[in-house]
Short mmCIF file of C-alpha atoms in Angstrom, two decimals:
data_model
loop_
_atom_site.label_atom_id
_atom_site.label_comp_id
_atom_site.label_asym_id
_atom_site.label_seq_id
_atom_site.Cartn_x
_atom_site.Cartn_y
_atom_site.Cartn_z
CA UNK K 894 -56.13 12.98 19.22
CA UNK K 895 -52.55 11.55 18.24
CA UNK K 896 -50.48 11.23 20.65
CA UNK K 897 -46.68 12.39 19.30
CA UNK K 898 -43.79 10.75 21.19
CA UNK K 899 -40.73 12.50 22.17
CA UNK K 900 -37.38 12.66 20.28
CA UNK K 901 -34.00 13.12 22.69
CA UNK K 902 -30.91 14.68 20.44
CA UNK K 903 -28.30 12.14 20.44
CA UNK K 904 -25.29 15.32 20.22
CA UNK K 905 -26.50 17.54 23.15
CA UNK K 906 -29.75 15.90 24.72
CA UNK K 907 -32.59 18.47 23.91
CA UNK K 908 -35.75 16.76 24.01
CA UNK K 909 -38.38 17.42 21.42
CA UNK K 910 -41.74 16.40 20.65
CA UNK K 911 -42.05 14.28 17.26
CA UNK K 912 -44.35 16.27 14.75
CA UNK K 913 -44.93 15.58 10.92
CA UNK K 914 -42.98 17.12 7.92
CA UNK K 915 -44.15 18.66 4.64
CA UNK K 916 -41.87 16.96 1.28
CA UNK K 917 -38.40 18.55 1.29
CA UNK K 918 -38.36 19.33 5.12
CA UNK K 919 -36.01 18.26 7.91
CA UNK K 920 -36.30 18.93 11.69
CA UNK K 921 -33.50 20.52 13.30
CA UNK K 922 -32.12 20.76 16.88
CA UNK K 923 -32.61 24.32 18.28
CA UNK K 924 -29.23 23.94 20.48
CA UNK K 925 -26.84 22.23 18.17
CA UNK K 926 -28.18 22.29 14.90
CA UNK K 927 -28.11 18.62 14.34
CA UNK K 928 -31.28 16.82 11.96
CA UNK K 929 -32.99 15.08 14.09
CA UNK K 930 -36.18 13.82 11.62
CA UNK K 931 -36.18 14.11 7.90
CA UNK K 932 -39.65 13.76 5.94
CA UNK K 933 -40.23 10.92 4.14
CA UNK K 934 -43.03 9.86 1.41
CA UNK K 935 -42.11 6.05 1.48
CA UNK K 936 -44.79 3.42 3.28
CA UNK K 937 -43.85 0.10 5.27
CA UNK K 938 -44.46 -1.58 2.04
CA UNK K 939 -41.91 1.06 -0.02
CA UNK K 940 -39.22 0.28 2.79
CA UNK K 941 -40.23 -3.44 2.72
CA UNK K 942 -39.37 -3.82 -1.54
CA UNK K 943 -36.34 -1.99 -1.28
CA UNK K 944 -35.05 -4.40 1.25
CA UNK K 945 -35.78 -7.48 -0.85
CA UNK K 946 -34.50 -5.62 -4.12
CA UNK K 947 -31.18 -4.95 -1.91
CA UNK K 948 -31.06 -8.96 -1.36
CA UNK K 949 -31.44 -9.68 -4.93
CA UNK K 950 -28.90 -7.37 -5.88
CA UNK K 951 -26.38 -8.69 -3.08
CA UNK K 952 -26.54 -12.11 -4.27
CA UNK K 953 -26.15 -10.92 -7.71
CA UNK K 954 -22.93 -8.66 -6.51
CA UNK K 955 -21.54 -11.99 -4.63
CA UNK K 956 -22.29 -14.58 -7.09
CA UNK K 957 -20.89 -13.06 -10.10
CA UNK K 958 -17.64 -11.62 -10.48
CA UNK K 959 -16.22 -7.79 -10.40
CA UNK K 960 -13.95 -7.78 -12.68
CA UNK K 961 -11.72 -9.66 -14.71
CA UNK K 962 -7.75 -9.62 -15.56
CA UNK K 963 -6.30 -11.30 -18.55
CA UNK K 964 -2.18 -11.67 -18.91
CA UNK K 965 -0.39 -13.35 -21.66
CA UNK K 966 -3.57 -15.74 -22.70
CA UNK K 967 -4.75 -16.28 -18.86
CA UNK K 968 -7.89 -15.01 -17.00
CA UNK K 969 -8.59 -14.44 -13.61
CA UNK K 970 -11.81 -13.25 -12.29
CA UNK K 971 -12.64 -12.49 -8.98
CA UNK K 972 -15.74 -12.22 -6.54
CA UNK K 973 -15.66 -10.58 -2.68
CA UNK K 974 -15.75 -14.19 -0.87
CA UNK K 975 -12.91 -15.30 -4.09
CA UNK K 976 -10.97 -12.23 -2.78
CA UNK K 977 -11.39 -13.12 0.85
CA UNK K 978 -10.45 -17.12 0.36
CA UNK K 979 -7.34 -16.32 -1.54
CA UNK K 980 -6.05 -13.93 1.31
CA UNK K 981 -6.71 -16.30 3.96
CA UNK K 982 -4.86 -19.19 1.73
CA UNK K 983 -1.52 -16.59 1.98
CA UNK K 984 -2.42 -16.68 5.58
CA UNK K 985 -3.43 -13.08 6.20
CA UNK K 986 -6.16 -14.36 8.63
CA UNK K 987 -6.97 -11.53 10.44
CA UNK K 988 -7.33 -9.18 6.95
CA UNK K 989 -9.53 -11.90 5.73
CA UNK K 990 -11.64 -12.01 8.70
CA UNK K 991 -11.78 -8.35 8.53
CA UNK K 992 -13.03 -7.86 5.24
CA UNK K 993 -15.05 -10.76 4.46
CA UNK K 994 -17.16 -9.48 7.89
CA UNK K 995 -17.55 -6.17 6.67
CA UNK K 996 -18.22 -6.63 3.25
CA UNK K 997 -20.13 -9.78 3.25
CA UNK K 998 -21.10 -11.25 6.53
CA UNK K 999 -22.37 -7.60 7.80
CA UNK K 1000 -24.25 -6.16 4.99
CA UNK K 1001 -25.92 -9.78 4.52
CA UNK K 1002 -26.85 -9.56 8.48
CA UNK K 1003 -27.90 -5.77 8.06
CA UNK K 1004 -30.81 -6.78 5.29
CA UNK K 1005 -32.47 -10.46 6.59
CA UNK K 1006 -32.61 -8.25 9.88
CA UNK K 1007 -34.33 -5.61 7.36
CA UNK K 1008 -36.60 -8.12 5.98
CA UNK K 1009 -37.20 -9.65 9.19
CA UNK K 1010 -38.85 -6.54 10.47
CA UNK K 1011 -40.37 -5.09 7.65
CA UNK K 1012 -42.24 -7.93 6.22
CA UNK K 1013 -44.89 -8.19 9.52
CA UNK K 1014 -44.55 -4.76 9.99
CA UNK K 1015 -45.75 -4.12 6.49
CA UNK K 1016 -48.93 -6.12 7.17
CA UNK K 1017 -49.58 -4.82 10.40
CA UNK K 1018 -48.13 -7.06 12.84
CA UNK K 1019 -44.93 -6.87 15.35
CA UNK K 1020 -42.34 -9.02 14.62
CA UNK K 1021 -41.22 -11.89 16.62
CA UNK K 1022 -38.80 -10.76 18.95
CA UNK K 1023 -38.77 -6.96 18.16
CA UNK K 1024 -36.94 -5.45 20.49
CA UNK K 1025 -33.70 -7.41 20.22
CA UNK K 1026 -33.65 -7.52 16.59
CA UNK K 1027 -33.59 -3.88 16.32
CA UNK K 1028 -31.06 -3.75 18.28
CA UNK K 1029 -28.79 -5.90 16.19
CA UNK K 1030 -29.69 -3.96 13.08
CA UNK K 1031 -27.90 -0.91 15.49
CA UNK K 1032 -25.01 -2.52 16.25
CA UNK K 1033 -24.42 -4.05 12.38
CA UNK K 1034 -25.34 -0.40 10.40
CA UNK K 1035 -21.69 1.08 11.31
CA UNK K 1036 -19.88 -1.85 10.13
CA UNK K 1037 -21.54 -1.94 6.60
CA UNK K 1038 -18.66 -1.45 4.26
CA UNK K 1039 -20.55 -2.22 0.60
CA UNK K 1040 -19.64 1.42 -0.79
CA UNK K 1041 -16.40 0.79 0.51
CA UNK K 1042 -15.78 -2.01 -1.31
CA UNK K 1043 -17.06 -0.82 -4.00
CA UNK K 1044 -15.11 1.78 -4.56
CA UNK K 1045 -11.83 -0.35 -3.63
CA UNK K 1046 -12.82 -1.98 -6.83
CA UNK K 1047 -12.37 0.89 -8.83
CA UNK K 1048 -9.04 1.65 -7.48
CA UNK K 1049 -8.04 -1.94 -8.24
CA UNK K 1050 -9.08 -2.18 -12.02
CA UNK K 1051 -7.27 1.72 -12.26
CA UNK K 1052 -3.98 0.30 -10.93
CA UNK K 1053 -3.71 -2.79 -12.95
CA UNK K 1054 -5.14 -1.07 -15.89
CA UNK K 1055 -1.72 0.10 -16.66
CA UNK K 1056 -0.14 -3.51 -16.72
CA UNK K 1057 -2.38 -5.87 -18.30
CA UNK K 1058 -6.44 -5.93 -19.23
CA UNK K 1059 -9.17 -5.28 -17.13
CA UNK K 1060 -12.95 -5.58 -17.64
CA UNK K 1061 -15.49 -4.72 -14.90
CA UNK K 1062 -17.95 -7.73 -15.21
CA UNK K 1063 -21.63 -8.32 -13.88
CA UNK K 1064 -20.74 -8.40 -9.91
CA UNK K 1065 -19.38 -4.89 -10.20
CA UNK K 1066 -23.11 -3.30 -11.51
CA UNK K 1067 -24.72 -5.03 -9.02
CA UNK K 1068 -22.39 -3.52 -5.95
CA UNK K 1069 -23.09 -0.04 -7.79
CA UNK K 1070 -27.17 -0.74 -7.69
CA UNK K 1071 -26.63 -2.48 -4.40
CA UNK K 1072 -24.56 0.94 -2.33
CA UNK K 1073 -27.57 3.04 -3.54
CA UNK K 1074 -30.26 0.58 -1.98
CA UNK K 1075 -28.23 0.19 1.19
CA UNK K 1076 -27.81 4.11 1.42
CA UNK K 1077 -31.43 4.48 1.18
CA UNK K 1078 -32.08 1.58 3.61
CA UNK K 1079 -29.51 3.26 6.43
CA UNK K 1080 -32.11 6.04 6.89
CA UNK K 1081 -33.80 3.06 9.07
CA UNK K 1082 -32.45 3.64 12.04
CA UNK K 1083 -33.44 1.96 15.28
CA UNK K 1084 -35.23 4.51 16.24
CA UNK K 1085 -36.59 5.64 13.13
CA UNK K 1086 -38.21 1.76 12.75
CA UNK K 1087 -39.53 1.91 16.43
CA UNK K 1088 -41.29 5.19 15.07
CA UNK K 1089 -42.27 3.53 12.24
CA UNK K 1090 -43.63 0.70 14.53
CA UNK K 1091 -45.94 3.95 16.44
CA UNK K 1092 -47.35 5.55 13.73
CA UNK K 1093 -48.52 2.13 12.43
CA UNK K 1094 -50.06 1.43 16.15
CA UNK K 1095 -47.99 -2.01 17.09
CA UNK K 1096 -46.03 -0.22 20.10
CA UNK K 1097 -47.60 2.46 22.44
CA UNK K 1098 -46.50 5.63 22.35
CA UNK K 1099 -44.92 6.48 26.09
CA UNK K 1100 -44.87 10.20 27.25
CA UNK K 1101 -42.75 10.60 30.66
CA UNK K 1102 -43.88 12.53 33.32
CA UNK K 1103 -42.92 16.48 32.31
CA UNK K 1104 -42.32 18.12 35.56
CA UNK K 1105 -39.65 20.98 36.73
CA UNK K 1106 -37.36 18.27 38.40
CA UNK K 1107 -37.92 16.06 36.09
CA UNK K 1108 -34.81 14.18 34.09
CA UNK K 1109 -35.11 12.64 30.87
CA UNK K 1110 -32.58 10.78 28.76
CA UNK K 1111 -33.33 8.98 25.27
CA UNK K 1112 -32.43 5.44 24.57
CA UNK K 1113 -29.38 4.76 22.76
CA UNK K 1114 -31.24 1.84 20.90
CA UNK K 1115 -35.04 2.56 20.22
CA UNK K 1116 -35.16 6.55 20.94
CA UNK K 1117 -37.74 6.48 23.77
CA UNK K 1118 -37.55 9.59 25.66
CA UNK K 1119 -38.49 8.59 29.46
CA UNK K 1120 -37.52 9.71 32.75
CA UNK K 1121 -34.73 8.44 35.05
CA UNK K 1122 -35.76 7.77 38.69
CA UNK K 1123 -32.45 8.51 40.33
CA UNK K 1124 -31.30 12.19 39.07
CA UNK K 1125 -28.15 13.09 41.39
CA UNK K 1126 -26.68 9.88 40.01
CA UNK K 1127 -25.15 10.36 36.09
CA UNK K 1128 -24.30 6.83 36.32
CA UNK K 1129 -26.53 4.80 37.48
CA UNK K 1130 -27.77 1.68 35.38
CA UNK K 1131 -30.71 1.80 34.50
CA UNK K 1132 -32.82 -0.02 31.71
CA UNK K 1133 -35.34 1.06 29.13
CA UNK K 1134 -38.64 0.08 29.56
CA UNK K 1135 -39.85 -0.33 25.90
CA UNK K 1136 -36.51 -2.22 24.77
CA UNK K 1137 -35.09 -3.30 27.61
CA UNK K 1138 -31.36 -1.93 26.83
CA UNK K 1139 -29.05 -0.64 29.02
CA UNK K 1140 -29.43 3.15 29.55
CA UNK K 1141 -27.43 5.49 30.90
CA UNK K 1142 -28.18 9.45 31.57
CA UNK K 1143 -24.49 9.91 30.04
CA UNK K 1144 -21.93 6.78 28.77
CA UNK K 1145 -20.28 6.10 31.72
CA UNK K 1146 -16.41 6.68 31.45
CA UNK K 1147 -16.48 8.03 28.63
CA UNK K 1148 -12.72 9.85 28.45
CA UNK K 1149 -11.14 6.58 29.95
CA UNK K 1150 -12.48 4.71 26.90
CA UNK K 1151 -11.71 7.16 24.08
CA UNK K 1152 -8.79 7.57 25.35
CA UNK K 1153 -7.61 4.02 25.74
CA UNK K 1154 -9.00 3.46 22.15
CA UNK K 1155 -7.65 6.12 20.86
CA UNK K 1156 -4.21 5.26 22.06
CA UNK K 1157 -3.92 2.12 20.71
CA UNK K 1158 -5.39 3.20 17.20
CA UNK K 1159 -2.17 5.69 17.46
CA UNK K 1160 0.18 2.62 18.16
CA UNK K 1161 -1.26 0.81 15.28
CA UNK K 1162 -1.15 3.93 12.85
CA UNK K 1163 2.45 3.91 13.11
CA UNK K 1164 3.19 0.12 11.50
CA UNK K 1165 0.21 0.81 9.25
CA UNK K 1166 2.07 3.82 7.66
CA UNK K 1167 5.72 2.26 8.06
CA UNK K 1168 5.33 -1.54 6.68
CA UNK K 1169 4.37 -2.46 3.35
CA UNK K 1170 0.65 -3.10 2.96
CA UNK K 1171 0.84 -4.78 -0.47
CA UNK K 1172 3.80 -7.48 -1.62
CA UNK K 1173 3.75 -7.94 -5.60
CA UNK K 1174 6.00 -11.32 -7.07
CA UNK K 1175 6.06 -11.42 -10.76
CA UNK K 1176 8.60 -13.00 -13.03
CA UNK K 1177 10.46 -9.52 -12.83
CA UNK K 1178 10.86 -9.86 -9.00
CA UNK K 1179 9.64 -9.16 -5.97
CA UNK K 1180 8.26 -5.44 -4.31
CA UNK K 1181 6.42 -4.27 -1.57
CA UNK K 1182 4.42 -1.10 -1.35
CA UNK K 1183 3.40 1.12 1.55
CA UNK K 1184 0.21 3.06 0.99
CA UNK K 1185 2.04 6.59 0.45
CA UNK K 1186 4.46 3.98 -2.39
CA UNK K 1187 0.81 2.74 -3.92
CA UNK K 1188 -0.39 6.86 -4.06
CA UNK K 1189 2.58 7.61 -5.55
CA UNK K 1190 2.23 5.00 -7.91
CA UNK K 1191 -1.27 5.83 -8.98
CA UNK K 1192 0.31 9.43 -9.60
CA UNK K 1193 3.19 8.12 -11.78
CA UNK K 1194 0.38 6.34 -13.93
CA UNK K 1195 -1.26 9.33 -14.57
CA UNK K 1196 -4.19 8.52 -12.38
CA UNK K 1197 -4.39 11.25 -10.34
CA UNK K 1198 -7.81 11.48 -9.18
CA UNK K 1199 -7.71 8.05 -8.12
CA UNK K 1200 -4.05 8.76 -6.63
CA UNK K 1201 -5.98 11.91 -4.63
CA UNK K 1202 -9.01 9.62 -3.50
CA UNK K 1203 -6.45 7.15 -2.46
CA UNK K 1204 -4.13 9.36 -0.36
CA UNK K 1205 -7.75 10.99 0.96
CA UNK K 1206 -9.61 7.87 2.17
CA UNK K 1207 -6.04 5.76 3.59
CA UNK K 1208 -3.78 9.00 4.51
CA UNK K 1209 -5.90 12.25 5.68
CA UNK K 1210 -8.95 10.60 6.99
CA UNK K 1211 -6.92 8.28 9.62
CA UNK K 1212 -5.12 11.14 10.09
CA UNK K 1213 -8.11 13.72 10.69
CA UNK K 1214 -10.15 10.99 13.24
CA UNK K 1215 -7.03 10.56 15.51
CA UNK K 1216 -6.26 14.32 15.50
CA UNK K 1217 -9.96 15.55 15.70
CA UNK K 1218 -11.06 12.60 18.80
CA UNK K 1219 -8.00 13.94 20.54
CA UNK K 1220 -9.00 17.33 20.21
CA UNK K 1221 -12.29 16.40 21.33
CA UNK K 1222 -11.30 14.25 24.02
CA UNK K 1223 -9.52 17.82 25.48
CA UNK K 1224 -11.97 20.07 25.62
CA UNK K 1225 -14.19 17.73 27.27
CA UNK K 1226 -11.31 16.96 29.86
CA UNK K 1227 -10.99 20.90 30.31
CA UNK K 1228 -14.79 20.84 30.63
CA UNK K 1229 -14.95 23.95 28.27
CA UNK K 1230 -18.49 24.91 26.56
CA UNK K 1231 -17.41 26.78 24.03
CA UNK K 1232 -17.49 26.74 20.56
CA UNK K 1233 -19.83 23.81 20.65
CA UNK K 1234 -21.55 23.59 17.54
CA UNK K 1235 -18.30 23.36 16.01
CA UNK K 1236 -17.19 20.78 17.71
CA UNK K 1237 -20.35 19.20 17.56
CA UNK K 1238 -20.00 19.34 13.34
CA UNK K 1239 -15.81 18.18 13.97
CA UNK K 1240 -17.59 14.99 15.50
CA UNK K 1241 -20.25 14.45 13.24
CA UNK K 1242 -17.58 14.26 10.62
CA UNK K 1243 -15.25 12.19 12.55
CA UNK K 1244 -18.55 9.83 12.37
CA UNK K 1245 -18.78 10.24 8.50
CA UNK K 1246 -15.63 9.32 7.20
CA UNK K 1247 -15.44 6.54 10.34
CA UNK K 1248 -15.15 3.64 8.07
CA UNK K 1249 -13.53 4.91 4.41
CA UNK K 1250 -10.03 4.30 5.88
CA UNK K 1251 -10.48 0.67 4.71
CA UNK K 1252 -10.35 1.87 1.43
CA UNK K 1253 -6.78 0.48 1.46
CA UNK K 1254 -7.34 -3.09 2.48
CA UNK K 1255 -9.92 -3.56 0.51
CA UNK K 1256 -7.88 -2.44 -2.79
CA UNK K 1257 -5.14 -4.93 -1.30
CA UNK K 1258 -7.76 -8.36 -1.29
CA UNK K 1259 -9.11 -7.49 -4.61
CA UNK K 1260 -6.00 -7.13 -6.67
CA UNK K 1261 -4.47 -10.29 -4.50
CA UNK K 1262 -7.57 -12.09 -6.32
CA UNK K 1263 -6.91 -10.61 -9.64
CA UNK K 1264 -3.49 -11.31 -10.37
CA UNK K 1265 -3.40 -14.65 -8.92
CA UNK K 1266 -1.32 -16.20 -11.26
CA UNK K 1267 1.03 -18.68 -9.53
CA UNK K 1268 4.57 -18.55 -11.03
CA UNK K 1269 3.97 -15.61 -13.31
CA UNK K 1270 2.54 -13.08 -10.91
CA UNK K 1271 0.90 -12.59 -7.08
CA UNK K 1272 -0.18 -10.24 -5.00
CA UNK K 1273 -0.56 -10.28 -1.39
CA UNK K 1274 -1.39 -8.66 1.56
CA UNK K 1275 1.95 -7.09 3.98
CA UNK K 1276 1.83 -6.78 7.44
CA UNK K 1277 0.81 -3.16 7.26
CA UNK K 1278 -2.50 -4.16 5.90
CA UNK K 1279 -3.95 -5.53 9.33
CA UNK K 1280 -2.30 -2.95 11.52
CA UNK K 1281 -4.32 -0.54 9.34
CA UNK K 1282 -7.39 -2.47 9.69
CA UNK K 1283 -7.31 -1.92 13.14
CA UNK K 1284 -6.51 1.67 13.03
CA UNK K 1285 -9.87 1.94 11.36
CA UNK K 1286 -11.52 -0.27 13.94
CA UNK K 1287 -9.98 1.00 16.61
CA UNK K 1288 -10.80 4.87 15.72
CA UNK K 1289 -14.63 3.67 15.05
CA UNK K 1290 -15.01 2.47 18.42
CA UNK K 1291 -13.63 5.64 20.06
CA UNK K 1292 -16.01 7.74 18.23
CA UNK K 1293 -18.90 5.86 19.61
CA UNK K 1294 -17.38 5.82 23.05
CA UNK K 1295 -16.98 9.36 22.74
CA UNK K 1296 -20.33 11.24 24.60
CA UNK K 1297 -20.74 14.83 23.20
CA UNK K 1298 -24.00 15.35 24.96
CA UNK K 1299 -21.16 15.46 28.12
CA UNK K 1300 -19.58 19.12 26.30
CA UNK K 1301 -23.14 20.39 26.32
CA UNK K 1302 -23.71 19.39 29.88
CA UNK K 1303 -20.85 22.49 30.56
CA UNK K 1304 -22.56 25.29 28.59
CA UNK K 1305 -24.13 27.78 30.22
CA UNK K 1306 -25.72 25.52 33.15
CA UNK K 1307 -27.34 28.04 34.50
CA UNK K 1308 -29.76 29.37 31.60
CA UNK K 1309 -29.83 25.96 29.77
CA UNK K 1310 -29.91 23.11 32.91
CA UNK K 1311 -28.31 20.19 31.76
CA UNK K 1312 -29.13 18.48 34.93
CA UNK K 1313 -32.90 18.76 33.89
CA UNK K 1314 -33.23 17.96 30.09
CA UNK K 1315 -36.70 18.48 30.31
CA UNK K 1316 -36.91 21.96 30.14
CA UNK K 1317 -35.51 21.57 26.51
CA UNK K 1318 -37.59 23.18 23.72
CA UNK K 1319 -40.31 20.96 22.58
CA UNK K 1320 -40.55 22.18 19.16
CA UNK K 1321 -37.85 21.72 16.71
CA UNK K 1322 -36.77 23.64 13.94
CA UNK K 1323 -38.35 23.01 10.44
CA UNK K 1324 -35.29 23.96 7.96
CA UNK K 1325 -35.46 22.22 3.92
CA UNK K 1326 -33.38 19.23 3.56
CA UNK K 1327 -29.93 19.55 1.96
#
């Protein structure tokens, strides 16, 4: 008989016992509400060609340019590393660093580590050095900006539309093709691979001891569900015995961190919003623009879709993480257990929209590679663009600092122990997937 491991949800800590799906069907947590499983029809060999047709595409996306901008007889055309070279020869290092990390270095990282695993695990054998290269493909995933860039393109080619010609060129299909691969490829999740790695009988499948006073906690990195030897101690070190990460029974100072992150994001917010992020020199003169000038500008135009996804992605979604993580931080400072699910949606959107902030700096590279036309016209970055950068770093990090499964520990303690995660249901519910 198959032996089904156990499945810890990362928002409140139920623990569940892993069962298969029928096409169209998602499990559910029974406390929160949170998928914890989705079906899926494709094999190690599916997930293995989808990795090397993501490859292909991403050196087709970085070898050939985006898009191309023609003024008074000249051309420019511009690639992601062209865009990234040109802003650190204006000496915007820290922009350049920025970007050319996550858009290039990042997503490049995210698929050899892809390809690494899923080429032996397609024919049956571990990888070399399994453990520790899943757990790089968990700490690169959130810093994968491709669809970002992407649609930074977009924006660009809109907003010099207006002033001179612009034609998307091969690089800009292939970053299309390319976010749709990647999006399919993020559903391999650490601990989705190390399930992957069960079912196909390289890893054993651990059950911990189910007792009364028994407490379980799942790994952060690979998902195993196993039981903590000192239980009056939330935290105490401890280390997981399939992976060999760090594991906690809760992230240990949790507030102290968000907070402290969260803080300085706030500091930074305020130069993003009030210095220019973009300076244009043509032959007409010189301007700068902050990014409420460059929405406003988009709106003039006549572009006001792009104006709206603008002001959305680089003006309410900075906005919305620093006022949602604060509000979040609170209630777990009051240590109130209410309203939970709510707040357990507020975060999971906080975690969505994490890293479309750098909507903004990416629009800022790309036209700086564009209209590089020295003496006639140039774009570069303003001091506003790194401050927002690290707004959108800064408010990333909090959110993973941030332990929900903390506001859960407060609800109801007394029907629902939090102290002993074991009694958690062990069957999850089967909804359809949205």
């Amino acid at each position: 008989m198959e032996r089904h491991s156990l499945i810890a949800c990362e928002h409140c800590a139920s623990v569940y016992r892993w069962h298969s799906l029928d096409p169209g069907e998602a499990a559910a947590c029974e406390r929160c509400g949170s998928t914890l499983w989705r079906y899926s029809g494709l094999t190690l060999s599916s997930w293995l060609a989808l990795a090397i047709t993501g490859l292909l595409l991403f050196g087709v996306a970085n070898f050939y340019p985006v898009a191309a901008l023609s003024v008074q007889g000249m051309t420019s055309e511009a690639t992601l590393l062209d865009a990234v070279a040109i802003t650190w020869r204006q000496g915007h290092y820290i922009v350049a660093i920025m970007t050319g990390t996550v858009g290039f270095v990042i997503p490049l990282m995210q698929l050899c580590v892809l390809l690494w695993m899923l080429g032996p695990l397609a024919s049956g054998r571990l990888p070399f050095g399994f453990a520790t290269v899943v757990r790089l493909l968990g700490l690169l995933r959130p810093w994968s900006m491709v669809q970002v860039f992407l649609l930074g393109v977009l924006v660009s080619v809109v907003k010099l539309a207006g002033m001179a010609s612009v034609e998307p060129r091969v690089g800009l299909f292939a970053f299309g093709a390319l976010t749709v691969f990647l999006t399919m490829l993020s559903r391999l999740a650490p601990p989705v691979i190390w399930r992957l790695a069960e079912r196909a009988g390289l890893v054993p499948v651990h059950i911990p001891p189910m007792e009364a006073d028994t407490v379980l906690t799942g790994c952060h990195v690979c998902g195993q569900v196993q039981a903590l030897d000192e239980a009056d101690d939330a935290e105490t070190t401890h280390h997981c015995h399939r992976c060999d990460a760090v594991l906690h029974y809760r992230k240990p100072d949790t507030l102290a961190r968000t907070w402290a992150l969260l803080i300085a994001a706030v500091v930074f917010y305020i130069p993003a919003n009030v210095l220019p992020v973009m300076r244009v020199s043509s032959i007409a003169g010189e301007s700068s623009h902050t990014i409420l000038g460059g929405v406003v500008e988009l709106w003039a135009m006549g572009s006001w879709d792009i104006a709206l996804i603008v002001f959305i992605a680089s003006v309410v979604v900075p906005l919305t993480k620093l006022v949602s993580l604060g509000f979040l931080a609170l209630t777990l400072q009051w240590r109130s257990g209410t309203n939970l699910r709510q707040r357990t949606r507020l975060y999971q959107m906080v975690e969505f929209i994490g890293q479309w902030s750098m909507l903004d700096v990416f629009v800022v590279i790309i036209l700086a590679a564009l209209a590089d036309f020295q003496g006639l016209m140039e774009i570069s970055a303003g001091a506003g663009a790194a401050s927002f950068g690290m707004v959108v770093v800064l408010t990333m990090l909090a959110a993973m600092s941030f332990d929900l499964r903390r506001a859960w520990d407060y609800e109801n303690e007394s029907e629902w122990d939090a102290d002993h995660p074991a009694a958690a249901t062990e069957c999850a519910r089967v909804v359809p997937e949205q």
